[in-house]
């Protein structure tokens, strides 16, 4: 918005009066009485004024510079600056209010965490979808290639049928990774799903297996044990 | 090494002992402490923080925040006087309460807040418009400080460049700075005020000093002062400076309204122009515009 043009007659800048007034009220005390510092700070470009974060950082940096400067000066004057832990006094904000602040902070952080989590989930989902699409495309591609080769063979261009052996096994299902639940079931019942019927039948292999037989003669029981039994 | 150090410490302790005993003999009563404080309390600033009737809740909260942060402030109930008597009444109150500085909050139309920062009774005084008020109660501002501890004052170097700004700097440092050895003040330094000039305004911020290495947390309040005028006297008198960049809020609002109405008016004019250009009459009604090319 354009500023309104003020008539030059209405604009007042009485420099003599201003400097006279300044001289009148100026107090010539030591620095420790006033604690005023003017740290050299970078200027913020005009277009950054409406940028909240940059503006606040500008103020923060100015404050930081003057804190460092003044604390150094205070230390050199041997003035205690830091409040000891056992020094209790009334604070500007009450404990009740500070509790509220803490709670609000925790809530804000929780919300941010949630947003982060959802973002991650969404990303994973889109990635999975992309992968699925790729698999689909590659399958179609493979099928087409195969059809092409078969057609070539039928036409007599290719003479060998080797490509049929090269093709990936379709019947061999990929080994499924066992879920936690399945693992647990296997641990408890010895199997996870599948048919139980006929699962305990002997087969030729199991009948021939004698690995669990003990080697050597069975030992005779000691006398004392026999006595005890009686 | 360790042994030698210990030995040194013992020596120091024995050196210090006689001093301690002397101090012990000298019993200090709180009255004596007060006397010492009174002699060392040179910079005696007392600030009257006042609100005129009509200030909004936000203004009032800002005023109360300033009162809690300034142990050298004094309070009075809201000034309920006629417009013409407002300043003279405020001056009278300052005189009766021994105040040499005054912060006067005024609100007009319950929209525009103004602040007078005045050196009373001899002046100068400055009138500001307060913009963007955030009070200390806001939950976003997580810092805290001792009630009444002395703030470090940080001024933008811009303040030393023009006479009017250096006058304001002196005025601010005397009003907002807590005097050393003020009876209600605390002996430690845990917060800093910053006055920064940006966009031809003065921005105020209050930060807690969290660690001595320079980490800060904002305490609040936040506000932004737009200078209007500087007067020679305390709360009034001849104007010695007027800010050419300041736009009266009424004028500003009128301009915004004007802009909005101009937008509509332009639209109407354009529509009328378009209608005028459209061919009219019976001979044009059944005409196919593409016939021209045949």
Short mmCIF file of C-alpha atoms in Angstrom, two decimals, chain B residues 18 22 30 50 52 60 105 108 121 127 139 159 197 217 225 228 233 235 258 260 268 275 283 289:
data_model
loop_
_atom_site.label_atom_id
_atom_site.label_comp_id
_atom_site.label_asym_id
_atom_site.label_seq_id
_atom_site.Cartn_x
_atom_site.Cartn_y
_atom_site.Cartn_z
CA UNK B 18 40.69 -13.61 60.38
CA UNK B 22 35.79 -9.82 61.87
CA UNK B 30 18.10 -5.98 57.89
CA UNK B 50 -1.40 3.20 33.57
CA UNK B 52 -7.05 4.59 30.23
CA UNK B 60 -4.59 -4.91 29.76
CA UNK B 105 -2.00 2.74 27.41
CA UNK B 108 -9.38 4.01 20.35
CA UNK B 121 6.87 16.09 34.32
CA UNK B 127 3.43 8.45 21.28
CA UNK B 139 1.79 -21.07 25.57
CA UNK B 159 19.30 3.70 17.34
CA UNK B 197 14.29 -1.43 14.17
CA UNK B 217 14.09 -18.97 25.16
CA UNK B 225 5.88 0.07 18.31
CA UNK B 228 3.81 8.67 15.72
CA UNK B 233 6.64 18.04 27.42
CA UNK B 235 2.48 13.81 28.05
CA UNK B 258 -11.38 2.11 -1.29
CA UNK B 260 -11.87 -3.15 -2.49
CA UNK B 268 -18.43 -2.88 -13.80
CA UNK B 275 -21.55 -4.65 -23.87
CA UNK B 283 -29.69 -7.20 -39.16
CA UNK B 289 -19.98 -14.53 -37.90
#
